[in-house]
PDB file of C-alpha atoms in Angstrom:
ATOM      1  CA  UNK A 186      93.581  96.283 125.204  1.00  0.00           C
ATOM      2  CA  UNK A 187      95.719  98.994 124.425  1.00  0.00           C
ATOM      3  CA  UNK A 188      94.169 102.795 123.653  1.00  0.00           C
ATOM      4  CA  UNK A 189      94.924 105.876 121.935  1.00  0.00           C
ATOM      5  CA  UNK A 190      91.796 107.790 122.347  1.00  0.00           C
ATOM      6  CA  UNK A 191      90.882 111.302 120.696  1.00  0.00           C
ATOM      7  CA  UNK A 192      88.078 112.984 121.673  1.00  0.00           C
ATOM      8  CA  UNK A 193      86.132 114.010 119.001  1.00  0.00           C
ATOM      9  CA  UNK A 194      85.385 112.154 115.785  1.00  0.00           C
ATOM     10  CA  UNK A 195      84.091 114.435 113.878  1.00  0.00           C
ATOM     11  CA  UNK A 196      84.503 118.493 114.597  1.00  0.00           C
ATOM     12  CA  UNK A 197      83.625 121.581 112.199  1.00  0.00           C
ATOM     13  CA  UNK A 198      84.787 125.088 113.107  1.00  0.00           C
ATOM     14  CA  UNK A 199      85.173 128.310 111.621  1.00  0.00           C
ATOM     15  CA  UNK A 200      87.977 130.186 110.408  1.00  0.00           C
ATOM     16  CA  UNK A 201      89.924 131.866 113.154  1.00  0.00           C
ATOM     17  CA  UNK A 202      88.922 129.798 115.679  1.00  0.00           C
ATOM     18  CA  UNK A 203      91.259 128.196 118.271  1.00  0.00           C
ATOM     19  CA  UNK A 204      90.672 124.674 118.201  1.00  0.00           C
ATOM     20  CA  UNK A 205      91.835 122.119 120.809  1.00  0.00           C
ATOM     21  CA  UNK A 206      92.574 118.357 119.817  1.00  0.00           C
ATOM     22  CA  UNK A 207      92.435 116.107 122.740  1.00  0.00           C
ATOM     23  CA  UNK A 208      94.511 112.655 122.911  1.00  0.00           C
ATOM     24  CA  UNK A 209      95.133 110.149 125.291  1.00  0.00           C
ATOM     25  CA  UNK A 210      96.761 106.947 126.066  1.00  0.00           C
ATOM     26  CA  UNK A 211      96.564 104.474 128.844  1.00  0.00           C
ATOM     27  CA  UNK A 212      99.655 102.712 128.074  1.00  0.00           C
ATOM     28  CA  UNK A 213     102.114 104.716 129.850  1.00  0.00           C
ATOM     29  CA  UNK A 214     104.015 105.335 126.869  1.00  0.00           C
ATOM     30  CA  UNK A 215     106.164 107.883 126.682  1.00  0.00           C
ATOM     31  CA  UNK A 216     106.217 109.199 122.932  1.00  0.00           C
ATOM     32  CA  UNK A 217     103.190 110.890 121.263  1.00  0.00           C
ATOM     33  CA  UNK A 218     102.792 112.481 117.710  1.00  0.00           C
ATOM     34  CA  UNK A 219     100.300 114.222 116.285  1.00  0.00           C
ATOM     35  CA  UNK A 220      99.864 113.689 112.090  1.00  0.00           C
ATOM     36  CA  UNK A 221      97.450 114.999 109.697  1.00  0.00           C
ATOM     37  CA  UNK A 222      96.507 112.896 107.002  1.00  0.00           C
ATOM     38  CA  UNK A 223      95.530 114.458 103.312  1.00  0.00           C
ATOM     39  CA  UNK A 224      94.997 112.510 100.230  1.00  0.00           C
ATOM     40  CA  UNK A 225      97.463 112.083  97.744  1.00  0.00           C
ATOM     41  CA  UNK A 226      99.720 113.322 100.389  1.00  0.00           C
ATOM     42  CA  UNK A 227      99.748 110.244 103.107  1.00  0.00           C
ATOM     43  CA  UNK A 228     100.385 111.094 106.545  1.00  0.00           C
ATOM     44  CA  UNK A 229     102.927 113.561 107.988  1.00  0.00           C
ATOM     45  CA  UNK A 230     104.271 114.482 110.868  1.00  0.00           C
ATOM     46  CA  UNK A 231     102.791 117.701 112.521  1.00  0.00           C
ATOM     47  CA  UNK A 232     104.455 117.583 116.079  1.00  0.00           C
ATOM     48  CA  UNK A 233     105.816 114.742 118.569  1.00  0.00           C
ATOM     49  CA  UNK A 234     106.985 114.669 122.243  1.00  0.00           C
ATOM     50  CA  UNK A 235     109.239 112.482 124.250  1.00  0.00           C
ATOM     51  CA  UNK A 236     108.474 113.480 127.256  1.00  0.00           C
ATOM     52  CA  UNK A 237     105.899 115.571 129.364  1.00  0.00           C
ATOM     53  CA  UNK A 238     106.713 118.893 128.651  1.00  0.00           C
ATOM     54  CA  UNK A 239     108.905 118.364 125.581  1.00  0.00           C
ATOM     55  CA  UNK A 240     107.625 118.554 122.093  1.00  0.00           C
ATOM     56  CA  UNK A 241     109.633 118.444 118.713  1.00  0.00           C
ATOM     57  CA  UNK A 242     108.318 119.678 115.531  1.00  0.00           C
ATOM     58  CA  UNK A 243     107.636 117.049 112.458  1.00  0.00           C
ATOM     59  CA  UNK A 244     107.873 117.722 109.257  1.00  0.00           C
ATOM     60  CA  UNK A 245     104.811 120.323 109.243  1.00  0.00           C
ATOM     61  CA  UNK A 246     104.352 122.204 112.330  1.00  0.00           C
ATOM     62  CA  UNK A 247     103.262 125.619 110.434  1.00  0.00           C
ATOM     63  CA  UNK A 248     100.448 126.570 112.199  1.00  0.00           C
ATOM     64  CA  UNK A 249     100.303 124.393 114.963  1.00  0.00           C
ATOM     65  CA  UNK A 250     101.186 123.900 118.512  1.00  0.00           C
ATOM     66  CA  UNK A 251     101.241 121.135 121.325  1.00  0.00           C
ATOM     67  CA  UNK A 252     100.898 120.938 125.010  1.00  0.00           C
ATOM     68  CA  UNK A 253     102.141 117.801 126.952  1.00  0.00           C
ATOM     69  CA  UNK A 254     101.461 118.590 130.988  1.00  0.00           C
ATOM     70  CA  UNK A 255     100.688 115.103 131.812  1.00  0.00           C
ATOM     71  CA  UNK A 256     102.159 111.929 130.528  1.00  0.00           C
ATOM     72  CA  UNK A 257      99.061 110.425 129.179  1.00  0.00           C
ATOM     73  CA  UNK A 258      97.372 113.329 127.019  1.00  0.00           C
ATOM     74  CA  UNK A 259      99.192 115.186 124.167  1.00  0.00           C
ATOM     75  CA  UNK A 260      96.727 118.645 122.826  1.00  0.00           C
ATOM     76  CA  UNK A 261      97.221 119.999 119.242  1.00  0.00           C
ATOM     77  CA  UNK A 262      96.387 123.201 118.870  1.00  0.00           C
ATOM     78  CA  UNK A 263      95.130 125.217 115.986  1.00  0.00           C
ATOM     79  CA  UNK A 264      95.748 128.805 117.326  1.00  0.00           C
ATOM     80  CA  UNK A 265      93.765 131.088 114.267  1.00  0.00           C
ATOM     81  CA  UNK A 266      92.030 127.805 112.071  1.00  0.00           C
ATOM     82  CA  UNK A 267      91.992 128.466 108.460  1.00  0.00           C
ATOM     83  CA  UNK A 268      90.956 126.163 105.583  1.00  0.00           C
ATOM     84  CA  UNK A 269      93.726 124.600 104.511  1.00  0.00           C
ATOM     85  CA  UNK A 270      94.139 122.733 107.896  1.00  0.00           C
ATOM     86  CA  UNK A 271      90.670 120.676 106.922  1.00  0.00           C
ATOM     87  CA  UNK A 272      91.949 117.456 107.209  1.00  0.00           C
ATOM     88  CA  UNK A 273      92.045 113.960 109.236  1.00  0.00           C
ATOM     89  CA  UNK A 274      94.165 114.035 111.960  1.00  0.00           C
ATOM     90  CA  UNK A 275      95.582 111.773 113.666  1.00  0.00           C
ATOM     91  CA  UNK A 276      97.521 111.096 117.292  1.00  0.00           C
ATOM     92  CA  UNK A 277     100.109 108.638 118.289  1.00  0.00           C
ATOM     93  CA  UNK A 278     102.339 107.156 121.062  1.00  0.00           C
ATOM     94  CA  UNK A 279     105.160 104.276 121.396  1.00  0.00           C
ATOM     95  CA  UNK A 280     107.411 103.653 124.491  1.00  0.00           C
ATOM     96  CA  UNK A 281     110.463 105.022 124.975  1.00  0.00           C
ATOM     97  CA  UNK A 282     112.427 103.070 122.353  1.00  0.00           C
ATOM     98  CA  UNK A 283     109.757 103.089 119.902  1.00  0.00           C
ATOM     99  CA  UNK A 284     109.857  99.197 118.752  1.00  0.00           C
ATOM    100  CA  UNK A 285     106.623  97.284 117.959  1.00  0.00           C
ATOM    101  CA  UNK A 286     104.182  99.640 120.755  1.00  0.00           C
ATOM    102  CA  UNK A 287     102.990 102.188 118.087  1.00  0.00           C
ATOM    103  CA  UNK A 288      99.733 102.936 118.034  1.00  0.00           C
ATOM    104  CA  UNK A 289      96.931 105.016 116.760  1.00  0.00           C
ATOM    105  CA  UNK A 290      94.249 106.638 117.919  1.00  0.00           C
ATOM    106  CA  UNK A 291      90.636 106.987 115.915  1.00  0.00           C
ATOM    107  CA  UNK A 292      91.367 109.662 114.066  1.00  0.00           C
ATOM    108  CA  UNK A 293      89.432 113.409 114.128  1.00  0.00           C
ATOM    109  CA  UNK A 294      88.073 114.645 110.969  1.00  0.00           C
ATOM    110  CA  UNK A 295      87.917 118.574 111.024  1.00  0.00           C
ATOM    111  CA  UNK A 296      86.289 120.863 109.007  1.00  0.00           C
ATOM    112  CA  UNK A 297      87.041 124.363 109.035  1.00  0.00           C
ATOM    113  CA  UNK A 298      84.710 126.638 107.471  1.00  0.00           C
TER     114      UNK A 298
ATOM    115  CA  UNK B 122     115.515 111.477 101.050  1.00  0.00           C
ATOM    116  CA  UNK B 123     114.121 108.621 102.890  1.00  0.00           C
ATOM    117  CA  UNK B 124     110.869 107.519 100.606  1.00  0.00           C
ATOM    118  CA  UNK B 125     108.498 104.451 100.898  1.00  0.00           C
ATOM    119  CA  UNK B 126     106.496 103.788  97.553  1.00  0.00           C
ATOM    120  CA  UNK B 127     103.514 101.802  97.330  1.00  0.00           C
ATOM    121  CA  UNK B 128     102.104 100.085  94.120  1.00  0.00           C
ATOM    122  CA  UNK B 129      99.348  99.780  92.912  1.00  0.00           C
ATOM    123  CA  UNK B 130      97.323 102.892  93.884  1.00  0.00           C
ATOM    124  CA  UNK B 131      94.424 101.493  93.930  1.00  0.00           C
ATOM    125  CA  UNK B 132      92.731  98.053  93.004  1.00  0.00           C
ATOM    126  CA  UNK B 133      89.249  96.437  92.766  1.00  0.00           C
ATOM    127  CA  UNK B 134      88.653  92.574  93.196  1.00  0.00           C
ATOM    128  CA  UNK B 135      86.517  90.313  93.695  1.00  0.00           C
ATOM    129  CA  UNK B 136      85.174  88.516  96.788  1.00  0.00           C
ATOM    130  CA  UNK B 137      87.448  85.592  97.501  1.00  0.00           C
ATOM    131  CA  UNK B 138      90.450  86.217  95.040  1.00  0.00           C
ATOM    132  CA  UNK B 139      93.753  86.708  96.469  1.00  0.00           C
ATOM    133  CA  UNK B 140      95.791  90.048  95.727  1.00  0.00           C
ATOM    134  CA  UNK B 141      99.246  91.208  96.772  1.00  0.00           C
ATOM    135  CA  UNK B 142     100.434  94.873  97.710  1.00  0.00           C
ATOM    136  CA  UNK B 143     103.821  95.797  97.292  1.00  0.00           C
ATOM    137  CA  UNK B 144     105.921  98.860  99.344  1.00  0.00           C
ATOM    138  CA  UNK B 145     109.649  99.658  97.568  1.00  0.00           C
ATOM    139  CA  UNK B 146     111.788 102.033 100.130  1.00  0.00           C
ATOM    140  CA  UNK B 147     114.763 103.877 100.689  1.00  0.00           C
ATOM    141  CA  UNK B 148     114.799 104.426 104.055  1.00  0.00           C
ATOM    142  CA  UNK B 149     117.983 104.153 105.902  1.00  0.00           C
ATOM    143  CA  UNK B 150     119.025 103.319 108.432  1.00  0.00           C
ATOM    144  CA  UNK B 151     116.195 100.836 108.716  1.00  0.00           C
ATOM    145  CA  UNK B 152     115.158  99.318 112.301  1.00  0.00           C
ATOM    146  CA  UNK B 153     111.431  97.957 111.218  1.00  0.00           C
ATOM    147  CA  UNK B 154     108.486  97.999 108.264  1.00  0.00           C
ATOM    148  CA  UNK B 155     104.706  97.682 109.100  1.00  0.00           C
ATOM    149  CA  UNK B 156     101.605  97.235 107.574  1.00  0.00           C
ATOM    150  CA  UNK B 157      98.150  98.929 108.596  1.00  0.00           C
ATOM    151  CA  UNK B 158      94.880  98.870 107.488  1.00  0.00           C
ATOM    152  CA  UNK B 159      92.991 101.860 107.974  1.00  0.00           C
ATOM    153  CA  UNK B 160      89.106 101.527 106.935  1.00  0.00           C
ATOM    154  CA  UNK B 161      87.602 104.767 106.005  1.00  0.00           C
ATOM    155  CA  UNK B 162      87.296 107.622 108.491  1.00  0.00           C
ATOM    156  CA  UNK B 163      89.195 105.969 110.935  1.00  0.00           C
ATOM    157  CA  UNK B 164      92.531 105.348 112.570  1.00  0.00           C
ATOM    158  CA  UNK B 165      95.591 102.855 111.373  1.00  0.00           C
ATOM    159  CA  UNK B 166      95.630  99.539 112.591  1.00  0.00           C
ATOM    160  CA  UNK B 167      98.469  97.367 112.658  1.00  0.00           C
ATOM    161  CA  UNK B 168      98.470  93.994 110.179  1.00  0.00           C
ATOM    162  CA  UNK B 169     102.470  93.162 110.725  1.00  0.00           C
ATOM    163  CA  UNK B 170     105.829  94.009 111.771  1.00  0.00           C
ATOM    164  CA  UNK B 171     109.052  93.209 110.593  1.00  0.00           C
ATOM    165  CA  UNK B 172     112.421  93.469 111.558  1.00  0.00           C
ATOM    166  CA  UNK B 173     115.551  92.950 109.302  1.00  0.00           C
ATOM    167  CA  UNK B 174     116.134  89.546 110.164  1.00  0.00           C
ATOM    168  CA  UNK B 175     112.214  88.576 109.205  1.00  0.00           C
ATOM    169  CA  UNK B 176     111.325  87.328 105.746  1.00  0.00           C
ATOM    170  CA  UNK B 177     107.533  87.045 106.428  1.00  0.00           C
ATOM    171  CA  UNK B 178     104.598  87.129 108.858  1.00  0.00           C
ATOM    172  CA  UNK B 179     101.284  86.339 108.933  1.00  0.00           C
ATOM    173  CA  UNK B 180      98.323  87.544 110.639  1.00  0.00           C
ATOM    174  CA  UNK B 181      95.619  85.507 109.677  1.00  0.00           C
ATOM    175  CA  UNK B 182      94.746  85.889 105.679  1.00  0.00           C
ATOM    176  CA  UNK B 183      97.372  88.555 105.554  1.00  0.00           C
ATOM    177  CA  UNK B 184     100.954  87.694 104.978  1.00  0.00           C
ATOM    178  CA  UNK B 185     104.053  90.078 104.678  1.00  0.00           C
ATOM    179  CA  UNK B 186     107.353  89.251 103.255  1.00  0.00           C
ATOM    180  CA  UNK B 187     110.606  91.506 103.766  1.00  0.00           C
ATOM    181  CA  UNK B 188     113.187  91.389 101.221  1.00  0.00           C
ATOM    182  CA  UNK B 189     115.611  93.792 102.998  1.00  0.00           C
ATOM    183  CA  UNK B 190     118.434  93.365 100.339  1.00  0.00           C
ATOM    184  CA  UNK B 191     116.302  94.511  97.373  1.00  0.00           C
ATOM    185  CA  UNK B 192     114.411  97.451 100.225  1.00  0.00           C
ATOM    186  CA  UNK B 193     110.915  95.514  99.356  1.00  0.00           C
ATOM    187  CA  UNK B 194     107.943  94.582 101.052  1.00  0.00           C
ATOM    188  CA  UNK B 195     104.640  92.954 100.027  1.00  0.00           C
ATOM    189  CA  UNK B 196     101.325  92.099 101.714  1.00  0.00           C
ATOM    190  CA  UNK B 197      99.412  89.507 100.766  1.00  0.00           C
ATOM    191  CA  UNK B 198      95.610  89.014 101.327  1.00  0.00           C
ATOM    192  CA  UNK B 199      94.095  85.361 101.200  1.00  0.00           C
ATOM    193  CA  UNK B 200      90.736  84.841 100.312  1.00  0.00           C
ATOM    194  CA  UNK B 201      89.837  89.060 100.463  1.00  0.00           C
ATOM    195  CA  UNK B 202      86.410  89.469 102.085  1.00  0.00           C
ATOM    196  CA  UNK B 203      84.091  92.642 101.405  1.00  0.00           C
ATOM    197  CA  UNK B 204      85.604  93.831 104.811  1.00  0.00           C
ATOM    198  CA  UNK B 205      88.992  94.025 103.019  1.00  0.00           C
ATOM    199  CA  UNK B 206      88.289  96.966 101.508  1.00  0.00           C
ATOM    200  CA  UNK B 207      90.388  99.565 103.103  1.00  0.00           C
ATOM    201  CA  UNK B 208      93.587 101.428 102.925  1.00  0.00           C
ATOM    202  CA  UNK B 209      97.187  99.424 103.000  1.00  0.00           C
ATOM    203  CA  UNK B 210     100.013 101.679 104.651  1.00  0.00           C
ATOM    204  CA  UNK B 211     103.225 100.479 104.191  1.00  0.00           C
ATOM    205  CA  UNK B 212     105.479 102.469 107.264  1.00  0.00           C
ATOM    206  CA  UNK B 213     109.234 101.946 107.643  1.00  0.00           C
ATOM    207  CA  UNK B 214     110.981 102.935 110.903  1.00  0.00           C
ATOM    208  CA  UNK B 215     114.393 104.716 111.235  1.00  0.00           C
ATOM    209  CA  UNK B 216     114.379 103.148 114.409  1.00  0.00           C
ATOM    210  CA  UNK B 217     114.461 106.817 116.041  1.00  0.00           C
ATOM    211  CA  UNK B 218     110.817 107.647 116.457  1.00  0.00           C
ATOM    212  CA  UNK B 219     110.418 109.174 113.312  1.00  0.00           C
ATOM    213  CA  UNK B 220     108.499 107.049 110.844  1.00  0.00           C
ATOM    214  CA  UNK B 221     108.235 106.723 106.360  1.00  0.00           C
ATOM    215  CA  UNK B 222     105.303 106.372 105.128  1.00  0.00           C
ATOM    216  CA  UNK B 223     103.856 105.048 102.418  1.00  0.00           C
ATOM    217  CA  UNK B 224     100.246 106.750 100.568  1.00  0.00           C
ATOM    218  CA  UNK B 225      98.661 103.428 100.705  1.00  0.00           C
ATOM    219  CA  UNK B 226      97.015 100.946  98.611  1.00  0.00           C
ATOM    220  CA  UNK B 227      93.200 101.736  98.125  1.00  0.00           C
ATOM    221  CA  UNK B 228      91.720  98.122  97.813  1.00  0.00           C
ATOM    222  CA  UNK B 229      88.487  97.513  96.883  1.00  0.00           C
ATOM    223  CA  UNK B 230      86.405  93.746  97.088  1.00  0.00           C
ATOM    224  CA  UNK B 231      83.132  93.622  95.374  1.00  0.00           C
ATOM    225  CA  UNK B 232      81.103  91.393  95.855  1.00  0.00           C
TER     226      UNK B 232
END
């Protein structure tokens, strides 16, 4: 069975903190996004990459950045944390052409305090 | 501005009743539309997709239709079981990576 796997579930930090959110895939896909998920607001595109070492930003990348050294894992990270990133977030990945491989990982929950 | 709309917000029902969720859109160009189900806490899970040449799918008691003339999509749920309750995400692909989403419908099934 296919996997997107994030490494924490749940994670609380405090403001100012750099924060690191792991993901991987074991599906060799190429593509991987990284959403945060609010309510009222749905889910929206943070960053994405194509490629290892290639990243694009999404609609809301404010805040954030990504690292992509190896095909299979895809960071988001949260250089100075502050409050208004609390939120569910979410990672991604699809082959190459996108099509019917997208998939999502378990979500992380993350509190900042 | 490519949107996906999702109606109703929310709904309650009751164990084995039959409800249907439906997703209006404007994206364009359109290459697919999905449906997840994302239970509290956790991550999306795909129910269906669609291309623009598919009416309807099923998987199991849940059963999209794609009317890609009028931009609408519905999901179906036979039978709804307490472990129904969940979140309904309507996504529509540009075909380029970047995905539409819908809020989602909040369903509820009481017992």
């Amino acid at each position: 069975d296919v996997k997107v796997t994030q490494s924490s579930r749940y994670l609380v930090k405090r403001t100012g903190e750099k924060v690191f959110l792991e993901c991987v895939q074991d599906m060799d896909h190429e593509n991987m996004f990284w959403y945060r998920q609010d309510p009222g607001l749905g889910l929206r595109l943070i960053y994405f990459s194509y490629d290892v070492k290639m990243k694009e930003k999404g609609d809301i990348p404010e805040g954030y950045s990504v690292s992509r050294e190896k095909k299979e894992r895809f960071s988001l990270i949260l250089e100075s944390a502050s409050t208004n990133q609390t939120s569910m977030y979410l990672c991604a990945s699809t082959p190459r052409g996108g099509g019917y491989g997208y998939t999502f990982g378990s979500g992380t929950r993350l509190t900042v305090v | 501005k490519n949107q996906v709309e999702q109606s109703p917000q929310s709904l309650i029902i009751l164990e084995g009743k039959n409800c249907t969720l439906q997703c209006n859109y404007t994206v364009s160009p359109f290459s697919n539309l999905r449906w997840y189900k994302q239970d509290t806490g956790r991550g999306p899970v795909s129910l269906t997709i669609m291309t623009f040449s598919e009416n309807t799918k099923s998987n199991g008691r849940y059963t999209a239709t794609l009317d890609a003339d009028t931009k609408q999509s519905s999901l179906h749920i036979t039978a709804s079981q307490l472990s129904d309750s969940a979140s309904y995400i309507c996504v529509v692909s540009r075909g380029n990576n970047r995905l539409a989403f819908g809020k989602g419908n909040q369903v509820v099934v009481i017992p």
